[in-house]
Amino acid sequence: MNTLTPTVPPARFNVWFALRRMVSGANIYVGGLIVGLVIVMAVFAPWIAPYDPAASDWLAIRQEPSWAHWMGTDDLGRDTLSRIIFGARASLSAGVISVLFAMVVGVPLGLISGYFGGWIDAAMARVTEAMLTCPFLVLAIALAAFLGPGLQNAMIAIGISASPLFIRLARGQAMVVKQEDYVDATRALGASSWRIIVRHILPNSMPPLIVQGTLTIATSILAESSLAFLGLGQLPPAPSWGSMLDAARQFLSESSEMAVFPGLAIILTVAGFNLLGDGLRRRLDRR
Amino acid sequence: MVQFILRRIAIAIPTLLIISFLIFLLQVMLPGDPALALAGEDPSPQAIAAIREKFQLDQPIPMRYLTWVANVLQGDFGMSIRTGLPVRDMLIQRLPVTFQLALMAMILAVLIAIPGGIIAALRPNSPLDYTVSSFTLAGVSVPNFFLGIMLILLFSVTLGWLPSGGYVPFASDPLGSIRSLIMPSIVLAFATSAVLMSHTRSAMLGTLNQDYIRTARAKGVSEPLIVIKHALRNALIPIITLGTIQFGELLGGAVLTEQVFGIPGFGKMLVDGVFSRDYSIVQAVVLVQAIIFLIVTVTADILYAVANPKLRHQ
């Protein structure tokens, strides 16, 4: 940006401008609140859920929402609300664990690659680039197909697919941070490369990694629900939002609420993590 | 320019080799005997022996990779265990379907995203701009299979305006073909346009603050002319690059949408391959998608260099 260009301040008090400022600052709180609610739902599911999520009630098949079943029941007479509350466990653990997996694999590789440079870096850059040529979901589906269905394999598949994102980010961070004066100073004091990476480069690379991590949790939750929708994620009868949507497809004309509620659960959770990640970025970039 | 293009293609070759090796490794990851997995259910001993011979399964992994690559380079992706057809023929059959879908989705996405992004950039922090931001959040948060199901519920089940799924080949009935892809293109265009719109907005905001825009205004150039001829033209370069890459993603990433609408495209081929444990199909689809994506990114880089001569000599 040209420094001579004056930034134009809003000429008069603009309600929308103020509101937007407020709303964009609120991203982090709204996102945090949604994410917090989902965590509470997942952790305390057995105490919150009104019914057993796997218990079929043959006298209450595909009921519309009522006082007894707030979100209705599914084709096996199971309470949709209870299944959504328990389904938060699959989505949340898939999102968080696969991102942790991706970070544990990707961040050290990226830091080493960016710090040392040379042929390690060249090789790593090529592999990362190669993995990123496959669309995220396609790679996850292919990996899950070869690993076999199940929540654990879905997490591994999503984690592997997400790891190049973290390799690339950590690599870029290490390349920037290693040129800082304090890193030179530490090196002059005789610190080993490993000490510099662990004590200096890693902590200083954390803010963007945390932002990317939060946003990737959103992507991973979407990926897990997609895999579950295809029958490659959480195996039935354990509830998962993606497989609930899959089951709802054949009853779309009669019981559309079977599809609407799990879909809304996915959208809200994913939007929550996206808002939180976006809010964190604004916060952490303001250094 | 020719040199730039050749260099760019040369860079893509090692990437292609690595991704092909990674895709090959998937086969090694399979639990148990790969010959059994590749032969399908209840294979005869002869069939297993033939596969073992063809893929050199008793050889070490690097040799097996070379055999696999040699086959792929000759266009031999193996046979589908479910249909018995060569995987190559299935690829050729399904690519045009996905291409038509991606093209329709991309046209729709551009028609929504460019005007939306421009309007948002012209009135930053207005209600309209705020709507555009919300649209972007929705675009990255709504799973496309859910959006697809909701569209089916609205347009097929409730209103009865559009078919709930299936595909009519373009050659036999062009109008019916477009009709059969309306809902899937809306689904794909939703997420694509959200990202494209937010980039258009920021690119336009960037150019609208430039000195030459102020000069143009001072000269008395009309506002629409400034926006379209001066600002948009200069903002277009990053938008074209992003759009090209998104088109590549559409060609590969329409898996769930094709599944929901039962469109016999490339993405559905992947899912069908997964379900029938047809591993040669899964490998072939992922590999071809990677190749398509590489071609698209190379094209994007070349387009970028055409638009911006400074880059050619770096």
Coordinates of C-alpha atoms in Angstrom, one line a residue:
Chain A
M1 CA 0.0 0.0 0.0
N2 CA 1.2 3.4 -0.9
T3 CA 2.0 5.3 2.3
L4 CA 1.0 8.6 0.7
T5 CA -2.6 7.4 0.2
P6 CA -4.6 8.7 3.2
T7 CA -7.0 6.2 4.5
V8 CA -10.4 7.8 4.4
P9 CA -12.2 7.9 7.7
P10 CA -15.9 7.4 7.8
A11 CA -17.3 10.9 7.3
R12 CA -20.2 10.6 9.7
F13 CA -21.3 8.2 12.3
N14 CA -22.5 5.2 10.4
V15 CA -24.8 2.8 12.2
W16 CA -23.9 -0.1 10.0
F17 CA -20.2 0.6 10.3
A18 CA -20.5 0.6 14.1
L19 CA -22.7 -2.5 14.0
R20 CA -20.3 -4.3 11.7
R21 CA -17.3 -3.4 13.9
M22 CA -19.2 -4.8 16.8
V23 CA -20.3 -7.9 15.0
S24 CA -16.9 -8.6 13.5
G25 CA -15.3 -8.2 17.0
A26 CA -18.0 -10.6 18.3
N27 CA -17.0 -13.4 15.9
I28 CA -14.6 -14.8 18.4
Y29 CA -17.3 -14.8 21.2
V30 CA -20.1 -16.2 19.0
G31 CA -17.8 -18.8 17.6
G32 CA -16.5 -19.6 21.1
L33 CA -20.0 -19.9 22.5
I34 CA -21.1 -22.3 19.8
V35 CA -17.9 -24.4 20.1
G36 CA -18.3 -24.4 23.9
L37 CA -21.9 -25.6 23.6
V38 CA -20.9 -28.4 21.3
I39 CA -18.1 -29.4 23.7
V40 CA -20.6 -29.5 26.6
M41 CA -23.0 -31.5 24.5
A42 CA -20.3 -34.0 23.6
V43 CA -18.9 -34.4 27.1
F44 CA -22.1 -34.5 29.1
A45 CA -24.2 -36.3 26.4
P46 CA -25.4 -39.1 28.8
W47 CA -26.7 -36.5 31.2
I48 CA -28.2 -34.1 28.7
A49 CA -29.8 -36.5 26.3
P50 CA -33.4 -37.3 27.1
Y51 CA -33.3 -40.8 25.7
D52 CA -30.8 -43.5 24.9
P53 CA -29.5 -42.7 21.4
A54 CA -29.5 -46.3 20.3
A55 CA -32.8 -47.4 21.9
S56 CA -35.5 -48.1 19.3
D57 CA -39.1 -47.5 20.1
W58 CA -41.2 -49.3 17.6
L59 CA -44.3 -47.5 18.7
A60 CA -42.7 -44.1 17.9
I61 CA -41.4 -44.5 14.4
R62 CA -40.7 -41.3 12.3
Q63 CA -42.7 -39.1 14.6
E64 CA -42.9 -35.3 14.0
P65 CA -41.3 -33.0 16.6
S66 CA -43.4 -33.1 19.8
W67 CA -43.0 -32.4 23.5
A68 CA -41.9 -36.0 24.0
H69 CA -39.4 -35.9 21.1
W70 CA -38.4 -32.3 20.4
M71 CA -36.8 -33.1 17.1
G72 CA -39.0 -36.1 16.3
T73 CA -37.8 -39.7 15.9
D74 CA -36.1 -41.6 13.1
D75 CA -37.1 -44.7 11.1
L76 CA -36.2 -47.0 14.0
G77 CA -38.0 -44.9 16.5
R78 CA -34.9 -43.4 18.0
D79 CA -35.0 -39.9 19.5
T80 CA -33.4 -37.5 17.0
L81 CA -32.4 -34.9 19.7
S82 CA -30.6 -37.6 21.7
R83 CA -28.8 -38.8 18.6
I84 CA -27.7 -35.3 17.7
I85 CA -26.4 -34.8 21.3
F86 CA -24.4 -38.0 21.1
G87 CA -23.4 -37.3 17.5
A88 CA -21.5 -34.3 18.7
R89 CA -19.0 -36.8 20.1
A90 CA -18.2 -38.3 16.7
S91 CA -18.0 -34.9 15.0
L92 CA -16.0 -33.1 17.7
S93 CA -13.5 -35.9 18.3
A94 CA -13.1 -36.4 14.6
G95 CA -12.4 -32.7 14.1
V96 CA -10.1 -32.2 17.0
I97 CA -8.2 -35.5 16.9
S98 CA -7.6 -35.5 13.2
V99 CA -6.3 -31.9 13.4
L100 CA -4.0 -32.8 16.4
F101 CA -2.8 -35.8 14.3
A102 CA -2.1 -33.5 11.4
M103 CA -0.3 -31.0 13.6
V104 CA 1.8 -33.6 15.4
V105 CA 2.9 -34.9 12.0
G106 CA 3.0 -31.7 10.1
V107 CA 4.4 -29.1 12.4
P108 CA 7.8 -30.8 13.3
L109 CA 8.3 -31.7 9.6
G110 CA 7.6 -28.2 8.5
L111 CA 9.8 -26.6 11.2
I112 CA 12.7 -28.8 10.4
S113 CA 12.3 -28.3 6.7
G114 CA 12.0 -24.6 7.0
Y115 CA 14.8 -24.2 9.5
F116 CA 17.5 -26.4 7.9
G117 CA 16.6 -25.8 4.2
G118 CA 18.6 -27.6 1.7
W119 CA 17.6 -30.9 0.2
I120 CA 15.4 -31.9 3.1
D121 CA 13.4 -28.7 2.5
A122 CA 13.3 -29.3 -1.3
A123 CA 12.1 -32.9 -0.8
M124 CA 9.5 -31.8 1.7
A125 CA 8.2 -29.0 -0.4
R126 CA 7.7 -31.4 -3.3
V127 CA 5.8 -34.0 -1.2
T128 CA 3.6 -31.3 0.3
E129 CA 2.8 -29.9 -3.1
A130 CA 2.1 -33.4 -4.5
M131 CA -0.4 -34.1 -1.6
L132 CA -2.1 -30.8 -2.1
T133 CA -2.8 -31.6 -5.8
C134 CA -5.5 -34.0 -4.5
P135 CA -8.6 -32.3 -3.3
F136 CA -8.8 -32.6 0.5
L137 CA -12.0 -34.7 0.5
V138 CA -11.0 -36.9 -2.4
L139 CA -7.7 -37.8 -0.6
A140 CA -9.6 -38.4 2.7
I141 CA -12.2 -40.7 0.9
A142 CA -9.5 -42.6 -0.9
L143 CA -7.5 -43.1 2.3
A144 CA -10.6 -44.1 4.2
A145 CA -11.5 -46.6 1.5
F146 CA -8.1 -48.3 1.8
L147 CA -8.0 -48.1 5.6
G148 CA -11.6 -49.4 5.9
P149 CA -14.6 -47.8 7.5
G150 CA -14.8 -46.6 11.1
L151 CA -14.4 -43.4 13.1
Q152 CA -10.8 -44.1 14.0
N153 CA -9.7 -44.7 10.3
A154 CA -11.7 -41.7 9.2
M155 CA -9.7 -39.6 11.7
I156 CA -6.4 -41.0 10.4
A157 CA -7.5 -40.4 6.8
I158 CA -8.6 -36.8 7.5
G159 CA -5.4 -36.2 9.6
I160 CA -3.1 -37.4 6.8
S161 CA -5.0 -35.3 4.2
A162 CA -4.7 -32.2 6.5
S163 CA -1.1 -32.6 7.4
P164 CA 0.4 -30.9 4.3
L165 CA -1.4 -27.7 5.3
F166 CA 0.5 -27.7 8.5
I167 CA 3.8 -28.7 7.0
R168 CA 3.5 -25.8 4.6
L169 CA 2.5 -23.3 7.2
A170 CA 5.1 -24.3 9.8
R171 CA 7.8 -24.3 7.1
G172 CA 6.9 -20.8 6.1
Q173 CA 6.9 -19.6 9.7
A174 CA 10.3 -21.2 10.4
M175 CA 11.8 -19.6 7.3
V176 CA 10.6 -16.1 8.6
V177 CA 11.4 -16.6 12.3
K178 CA 14.8 -18.0 11.8
Q179 CA 15.9 -14.7 10.3
E180 CA 14.9 -12.7 13.4
D181 CA 17.7 -11.0 15.3
Y182 CA 17.0 -12.9 18.5
V183 CA 17.5 -16.2 16.8
D184 CA 20.9 -15.0 15.6
A185 CA 21.6 -13.9 19.2
T186 CA 20.6 -17.2 20.6
R187 CA 22.7 -19.0 18.1
A188 CA 25.7 -16.8 19.0
L189 CA 25.2 -17.8 22.6
G190 CA 25.8 -21.3 21.5
A191 CA 22.3 -22.7 21.5
S192 CA 21.8 -25.9 19.5
S193 CA 19.6 -26.0 16.4
W194 CA 17.1 -28.2 18.3
R195 CA 16.9 -25.8 21.2
I196 CA 16.3 -22.9 18.8
I197 CA 13.6 -24.8 17.0
V198 CA 11.8 -26.0 20.2
R199 CA 12.2 -22.9 22.4
H200 CA 12.2 -20.1 19.9
I201 CA 10.8 -20.9 16.5
L202 CA 7.9 -23.1 17.6
P203 CA 6.5 -20.7 20.2
N204 CA 6.8 -17.8 17.7
S205 CA 5.0 -19.8 15.0
M206 CA 2.1 -20.8 17.3
P207 CA -0.4 -17.9 16.5
P208 CA -0.9 -18.7 12.8
L209 CA -0.8 -22.5 13.6
I210 CA -3.6 -22.1 16.2
V211 CA -5.7 -20.1 13.7
Q212 CA -5.1 -22.7 10.9
G213 CA -5.8 -25.4 13.4
T214 CA -9.1 -24.0 14.4
L215 CA -10.2 -23.4 10.8
T216 CA -9.0 -26.9 9.8
I217 CA -11.2 -28.4 12.6
A218 CA -14.1 -26.9 10.8
T219 CA -13.0 -28.5 7.5
S220 CA -12.3 -31.8 9.3
I221 CA -15.8 -31.9 10.8
L222 CA -17.2 -31.4 7.4
A223 CA -15.0 -34.1 6.0
E224 CA -16.0 -36.5 8.8
S225 CA -19.7 -35.9 8.2
S226 CA -19.1 -36.4 4.5
L227 CA -17.3 -39.7 5.1
A228 CA -20.1 -40.8 7.5
F229 CA -22.7 -39.8 4.9
L230 CA -20.9 -42.2 2.5
G231 CA -20.8 -44.9 5.2
L232 CA -17.0 -44.5 5.7
G233 CA -17.1 -42.7 9.1
Q234 CA -18.6 -43.6 12.5
L235 CA -20.2 -47.0 12.1
P236 CA -23.9 -47.6 13.1
P237 CA -25.6 -47.9 15.5
A238 CA -23.4 -45.2 17.1
P239 CA -24.9 -41.8 16.0
S240 CA -23.1 -39.4 13.7
W241 CA -24.6 -36.4 12.0
G242 CA -23.5 -37.5 8.6
S243 CA -24.9 -41.0 8.8
M244 CA -28.2 -39.6 10.2
L245 CA -28.5 -37.4 7.0
D246 CA -27.8 -40.4 4.9
A247 CA -30.6 -42.4 6.6
A248 CA -33.0 -39.4 6.2
R249 CA -32.7 -39.4 2.4
Q250 CA -35.2 -42.1 1.8
F251 CA -37.8 -40.5 4.0
L252 CA -37.4 -37.0 2.6
S253 CA -41.0 -36.5 1.4
E254 CA -42.6 -37.8 4.6
S255 CA -40.2 -36.9 7.4
S256 CA -38.0 -34.0 6.3
E257 CA -37.1 -33.1 9.9
M258 CA -35.0 -36.2 10.0
A259 CA -32.6 -34.5 7.5
V260 CA -33.1 -30.9 8.7
F261 CA -31.9 -31.2 12.3
P262 CA -28.6 -33.1 11.7
G263 CA -27.8 -30.8 8.9
L264 CA -28.3 -27.7 11.1
A265 CA -26.1 -29.3 13.7
I266 CA -23.3 -29.7 11.2
I267 CA -23.7 -26.2 9.8
L268 CA -23.8 -24.6 13.3
T269 CA -20.7 -26.5 14.5
V270 CA -18.7 -25.8 11.4
A271 CA -19.7 -22.2 11.4
G272 CA -18.8 -21.9 15.1
F273 CA -15.2 -23.2 14.4
N274 CA -15.0 -20.9 11.3
L275 CA -16.1 -17.9 13.3
L276 CA -13.7 -18.8 16.2
G277 CA -10.8 -19.2 13.8
D278 CA -11.6 -16.0 12.0
G279 CA -11.9 -14.1 15.3
L280 CA -8.6 -15.6 16.5
R281 CA -6.9 -14.5 13.3
R282 CA -8.1 -10.9 13.8
R283 CA -7.0 -11.0 17.4
L284 CA -3.6 -12.5 16.8
D285 CA -2.7 -10.5 13.7
R286 CA -3.1 -7.3 15.6
R287 CA 0.3 -7.7 17.2
Chain B
M1 CA 7.1 -17.2 -23.0
V2 CA 7.6 -20.7 -24.5
Q3 CA 10.5 -21.1 -22.1
F4 CA 8.4 -20.1 -19.2
I5 CA 5.7 -22.6 -20.1
L6 CA 8.2 -25.4 -20.6
R7 CA 9.9 -24.6 -17.3
R8 CA 6.5 -24.6 -15.5
I9 CA 5.6 -28.0 -17.0
A10 CA 9.0 -29.4 -16.0
I11 CA 8.4 -28.4 -12.4
A12 CA 5.1 -30.3 -12.4
I13 CA 6.7 -33.6 -13.4
P14 CA 8.4 -34.5 -10.1
T15 CA 5.1 -33.5 -8.3
L16 CA 3.3 -35.9 -10.6
L17 CA 5.8 -38.7 -9.9
I18 CA 5.5 -38.2 -6.1
I19 CA 1.7 -38.2 -6.1
S20 CA 1.6 -41.3 -8.3
F21 CA 3.9 -43.0 -5.9
L22 CA 1.7 -42.0 -2.9
I23 CA -1.4 -43.3 -4.7
F24 CA 0.4 -46.5 -5.5
L25 CA 1.4 -46.8 -1.8
L26 CA -2.4 -46.9 -1.0
Q27 CA -2.3 -50.4 -2.5
V28 CA 0.5 -51.5 -0.2
M29 CA -1.5 -50.2 2.8
L30 CA -4.3 -52.7 2.1
P31 CA -4.5 -55.3 4.8
G32 CA -3.9 -58.8 3.6
D33 CA -3.0 -60.0 0.1
P34 CA -3.3 -57.2 -2.5
A35 CA -3.9 -59.8 -5.2
L36 CA -7.0 -61.0 -3.3
A37 CA -8.2 -57.4 -2.8
L38 CA -7.7 -56.5 -6.4
A39 CA -9.3 -59.7 -7.7
G40 CA -12.7 -59.0 -6.0
E41 CA -15.0 -61.5 -4.3
D42 CA -14.6 -65.2 -4.8
P43 CA -11.8 -65.1 -7.4
S44 CA -10.6 -68.2 -9.1
P45 CA -7.0 -69.2 -8.4
Q46 CA -6.1 -68.4 -12.0
A47 CA -7.4 -64.9 -11.7
I48 CA -5.3 -64.3 -8.6
A49 CA -2.3 -65.7 -10.3
A50 CA -2.9 -63.5 -13.3
I51 CA -3.1 -60.4 -11.1
R52 CA 0.0 -61.4 -9.2
E53 CA 1.8 -61.8 -12.5
K54 CA 0.5 -58.6 -14.0
F55 CA 1.3 -56.3 -11.1
Q56 CA 4.5 -58.3 -10.2
L57 CA 3.2 -58.6 -6.7
D58 CA 6.0 -61.0 -5.6
Q59 CA 8.6 -58.3 -6.5
P60 CA 9.8 -55.6 -4.0
I61 CA 7.8 -52.4 -3.8
P62 CA 9.9 -50.1 -6.1
M63 CA 9.7 -52.7 -8.8
R64 CA 5.9 -53.0 -8.3
Y65 CA 5.6 -49.2 -8.6
L66 CA 7.5 -49.2 -11.9
T67 CA 5.3 -51.9 -13.3
W68 CA 2.2 -50.0 -12.2
V69 CA 3.5 -46.7 -13.7
A70 CA 4.4 -48.5 -16.9
N71 CA 0.9 -49.8 -17.2
V72 CA -0.7 -46.5 -16.4
L73 CA 1.5 -44.7 -19.0
Q74 CA 0.1 -47.1 -21.6
G75 CA -3.4 -46.1 -20.5
D76 CA -3.9 -49.3 -18.6
F77 CA -5.5 -48.6 -15.2
G78 CA -6.5 -52.2 -14.7
M79 CA -10.0 -53.7 -14.9
S80 CA -13.0 -53.0 -12.8
I81 CA -13.7 -56.0 -10.7
R82 CA -17.4 -55.1 -10.5
T83 CA -18.2 -54.3 -14.1
G84 CA -15.3 -56.2 -15.8
L85 CA -14.7 -53.1 -18.0
P86 CA -11.3 -51.5 -18.4
V87 CA -11.0 -48.6 -15.9
R88 CA -9.8 -46.4 -18.8
D89 CA -13.1 -46.7 -20.7
M90 CA -15.0 -45.8 -17.5
L91 CA -12.9 -42.7 -17.1
I92 CA -13.5 -41.7 -20.7
Q93 CA -17.2 -42.2 -20.3
R94 CA -17.5 -40.2 -17.0
L95 CA -15.2 -37.3 -17.5
P96 CA -17.5 -35.3 -19.9
V97 CA -20.4 -35.6 -17.4
T98 CA -18.3 -34.1 -14.6
F99 CA -16.9 -31.5 -17.0
Q100 CA -20.3 -30.3 -18.0
L101 CA -21.3 -30.1 -14.4
A102 CA -18.2 -28.2 -13.4
L103 CA -18.6 -25.8 -16.3
M104 CA -22.2 -25.0 -15.4
A105 CA -21.3 -24.6 -11.7
M106 CA -18.4 -22.3 -12.6
I107 CA -20.5 -20.1 -14.9
L108 CA -23.1 -19.8 -12.2
A109 CA -20.5 -19.1 -9.5
V110 CA -18.9 -16.3 -11.6
L111 CA -22.3 -14.7 -12.4
I112 CA -23.0 -14.6 -8.6
A113 CA -19.5 -13.9 -7.3
I114 CA -18.2 -11.1 -9.5
P115 CA -21.2 -8.7 -9.2
G116 CA -21.6 -9.6 -5.5
G117 CA -18.0 -8.9 -4.8
I118 CA -18.0 -5.6 -6.7
I119 CA -21.1 -4.3 -4.9
A120 CA -19.6 -5.3 -1.5
A121 CA -16.4 -3.5 -2.3
L122 CA -18.2 -0.4 -3.5
R123 CA -20.1 -0.1 -0.3
P124 CA -17.8 -1.4 2.4
N125 CA -19.4 -2.0 5.7
S126 CA -22.9 -1.5 4.3
P127 CA -25.8 -4.0 4.9
L128 CA -25.0 -5.4 1.4
D129 CA -21.4 -5.9 2.3
Y130 CA -22.5 -7.6 5.5
T131 CA -24.8 -9.9 3.6
V132 CA -21.9 -10.9 1.4
S133 CA -19.7 -11.7 4.4
S134 CA -22.5 -13.9 5.8
F135 CA -22.9 -15.6 2.5
T136 CA -19.1 -16.4 2.5
L137 CA -19.4 -17.9 6.0
A138 CA -22.4 -20.0 4.9
G139 CA -20.5 -21.1 1.8
V140 CA -17.7 -22.6 3.8
S141 CA -20.0 -24.0 6.6
V142 CA -22.9 -25.7 4.8
P143 CA -22.0 -29.3 3.7
N144 CA -22.9 -29.6 0.0
F145 CA -24.7 -32.9 0.5
F146 CA -27.0 -31.2 3.0
L147 CA -27.6 -28.3 0.6
G148 CA -28.3 -30.9 -2.2
I149 CA -30.8 -32.7 0.0
M150 CA -32.6 -29.5 0.9
L151 CA -32.8 -28.4 -2.8
I152 CA -34.3 -31.8 -3.6
L153 CA -36.8 -31.4 -0.8
L154 CA -37.8 -27.9 -2.1
F155 CA -37.7 -28.3 -5.9
S156 CA -38.4 -31.9 -6.4
V157 CA -40.5 -33.2 -3.5
T158 CA -42.4 -30.1 -2.6
L159 CA -42.7 -28.1 -5.9
G160 CA -42.0 -30.9 -8.4
W161 CA -40.2 -28.5 -10.8
L162 CA -37.0 -30.5 -11.3
P163 CA -35.9 -34.1 -11.3
S164 CA -34.5 -35.2 -8.0
G165 CA -31.6 -36.9 -9.6
G166 CA -30.1 -38.7 -12.6
Y167 CA -28.5 -37.4 -15.7
V168 CA -29.6 -36.9 -19.2
P169 CA -26.7 -37.0 -21.7
F170 CA -26.1 -33.6 -23.4
A171 CA -25.9 -35.2 -26.9
S172 CA -29.3 -36.8 -26.7
D173 CA -31.3 -33.9 -25.1
P174 CA -29.3 -30.7 -24.5
L175 CA -32.1 -28.9 -22.6
G176 CA -33.0 -31.9 -20.5
S177 CA -29.4 -32.4 -19.8
I178 CA -29.0 -28.8 -18.5
R179 CA -32.2 -29.3 -16.5
S180 CA -30.9 -32.4 -14.9
L181 CA -27.8 -30.5 -13.7
I182 CA -29.4 -27.3 -12.4
M183 CA -29.6 -28.3 -8.8
P184 CA -26.2 -30.0 -8.6
S185 CA -24.6 -26.8 -10.2
I186 CA -26.4 -24.6 -7.7
V187 CA -24.9 -26.7 -4.9
L188 CA -21.4 -26.6 -6.3
A189 CA -21.7 -22.9 -7.2
F190 CA -22.8 -22.0 -3.7
A191 CA -19.5 -22.9 -2.0
T192 CA -17.4 -21.8 -5.0
S193 CA -19.0 -18.4 -5.4
A194 CA -18.7 -17.7 -1.7
V195 CA -14.9 -18.0 -1.8
L196 CA -14.7 -16.2 -5.2
M197 CA -16.9 -13.4 -3.9
S198 CA -14.8 -12.7 -0.9
H199 CA -11.7 -12.6 -3.0
T200 CA -13.3 -10.4 -5.6
R201 CA -14.3 -8.0 -2.8
S202 CA -10.8 -7.7 -1.3
A203 CA -9.2 -7.5 -4.8
M204 CA -11.6 -4.7 -5.7
L205 CA -11.1 -2.9 -2.4
G206 CA -7.4 -3.0 -3.2
T207 CA -7.6 -1.5 -6.7
L208 CA -10.3 1.0 -5.8
N209 CA -7.9 2.7 -3.4
Q210 CA -5.2 3.1 -6.0
D211 CA -3.9 6.4 -7.2
Y212 CA -4.9 5.9 -10.8
I213 CA -8.5 5.5 -9.7
R214 CA -8.4 8.8 -8.0
T215 CA -6.8 10.3 -11.1
A216 CA -9.6 8.8 -13.2
R217 CA -12.2 10.2 -10.9
A218 CA -10.5 13.6 -11.0
K219 CA -10.6 13.5 -14.8
G220 CA -14.3 13.1 -14.6
V221 CA -14.6 9.5 -15.8
S222 CA -18.0 8.1 -15.1
E223 CA -18.3 5.9 -12.1
P224 CA -19.4 2.7 -13.9
L225 CA -16.5 3.1 -16.3
I226 CA -14.1 3.5 -13.5
V227 CA -15.4 0.4 -11.7
I228 CA -15.5 -1.8 -14.8
K229 CA -12.7 -0.6 -17.0
H230 CA -10.1 0.6 -14.4
A231 CA -10.7 -1.2 -11.2
L232 CA -12.2 -4.5 -12.2
R233 CA -9.6 -5.1 -15.0
N234 CA -6.8 -4.8 -12.6
A235 CA -8.5 -6.8 -9.9
L236 CA -9.2 -9.6 -12.3
I237 CA -5.7 -11.1 -12.4
P238 CA -5.9 -12.8 -8.9
I239 CA -9.6 -13.6 -9.5
I240 CA -8.8 -15.5 -12.7
T241 CA -6.1 -17.5 -11.0
L242 CA -8.3 -18.4 -8.1
G243 CA -11.2 -19.2 -10.5
T244 CA -9.0 -21.5 -12.6
I245 CA -7.9 -23.4 -9.5
Q246 CA -11.5 -23.6 -8.3
F247 CA -12.5 -25.0 -11.7
G248 CA -9.9 -27.7 -11.2
E249 CA -11.3 -28.4 -7.7
L250 CA -14.8 -28.6 -9.2
L251 CA -13.6 -31.2 -11.7
G252 CA -12.3 -33.3 -8.8
G253 CA -14.3 -32.4 -5.8
A254 CA -17.8 -33.0 -6.9
V255 CA -17.9 -36.3 -5.1
L256 CA -20.7 -35.8 -2.6
T257 CA -22.8 -33.7 -4.9
E258 CA -22.7 -36.4 -7.7
Q259 CA -23.5 -39.0 -5.1
V260 CA -26.5 -37.1 -3.7
F261 CA -28.0 -36.5 -7.2
G262 CA -27.0 -39.8 -8.7
I263 CA -24.9 -38.2 -11.5
P264 CA -22.7 -40.8 -13.2
G265 CA -19.7 -38.6 -13.2
F266 CA -16.1 -38.8 -11.9
G267 CA -16.9 -38.3 -8.2
K268 CA -19.6 -40.9 -8.2
M269 CA -17.1 -43.3 -9.9
L270 CA -14.8 -42.8 -6.9
V271 CA -17.7 -43.5 -4.4
D272 CA -18.8 -46.6 -6.4
G273 CA -15.2 -47.8 -6.5
V274 CA -15.0 -47.4 -2.7
F275 CA -18.3 -49.2 -2.1
S276 CA -17.5 -52.2 -4.4
R277 CA -13.9 -52.3 -3.0
D278 CA -12.8 -51.7 -6.6
Y279 CA -9.3 -50.4 -5.7
S280 CA -8.0 -49.9 -9.2
I281 CA -10.9 -47.5 -9.8
V282 CA -10.1 -45.6 -6.6
Q283 CA -6.5 -45.3 -7.6
A284 CA -7.2 -44.3 -11.2
V285 CA -9.7 -41.6 -10.1
V286 CA -7.4 -40.0 -7.6
L287 CA -4.5 -40.1 -10.0
V288 CA -6.5 -38.6 -12.9
Q289 CA -7.8 -35.9 -10.5
A290 CA -4.3 -35.1 -9.4
I291 CA -3.3 -34.8 -13.1
I292 CA -6.3 -32.6 -13.9
F293 CA -5.4 -30.4 -10.9
L294 CA -1.8 -30.1 -12.0
I295 CA -2.8 -29.2 -15.6
V296 CA -5.2 -26.6 -14.2
T297 CA -2.6 -25.0 -11.9
V298 CA 0.0 -24.9 -14.7
T299 CA -2.6 -23.2 -16.9
A300 CA -3.4 -20.8 -14.1
D301 CA 0.3 -19.9 -13.8
I302 CA 0.6 -19.4 -17.5
L303 CA -2.5 -17.2 -17.7
Y304 CA -1.0 -15.2 -14.8
A305 CA 2.2 -14.8 -16.7
V306 CA 0.3 -13.7 -19.8
A307 CA -1.5 -11.1 -17.8
N308 CA 1.6 -10.0 -15.9
P309 CA 4.8 -10.0 -17.9
K310 CA 7.0 -9.2 -14.9
L311 CA 6.5 -12.8 -13.7
R312 CA 7.9 -14.5 -16.8
H313 CA 11.5 -13.6 -16.1
Q314 CA 11.7 -14.6 -12.5

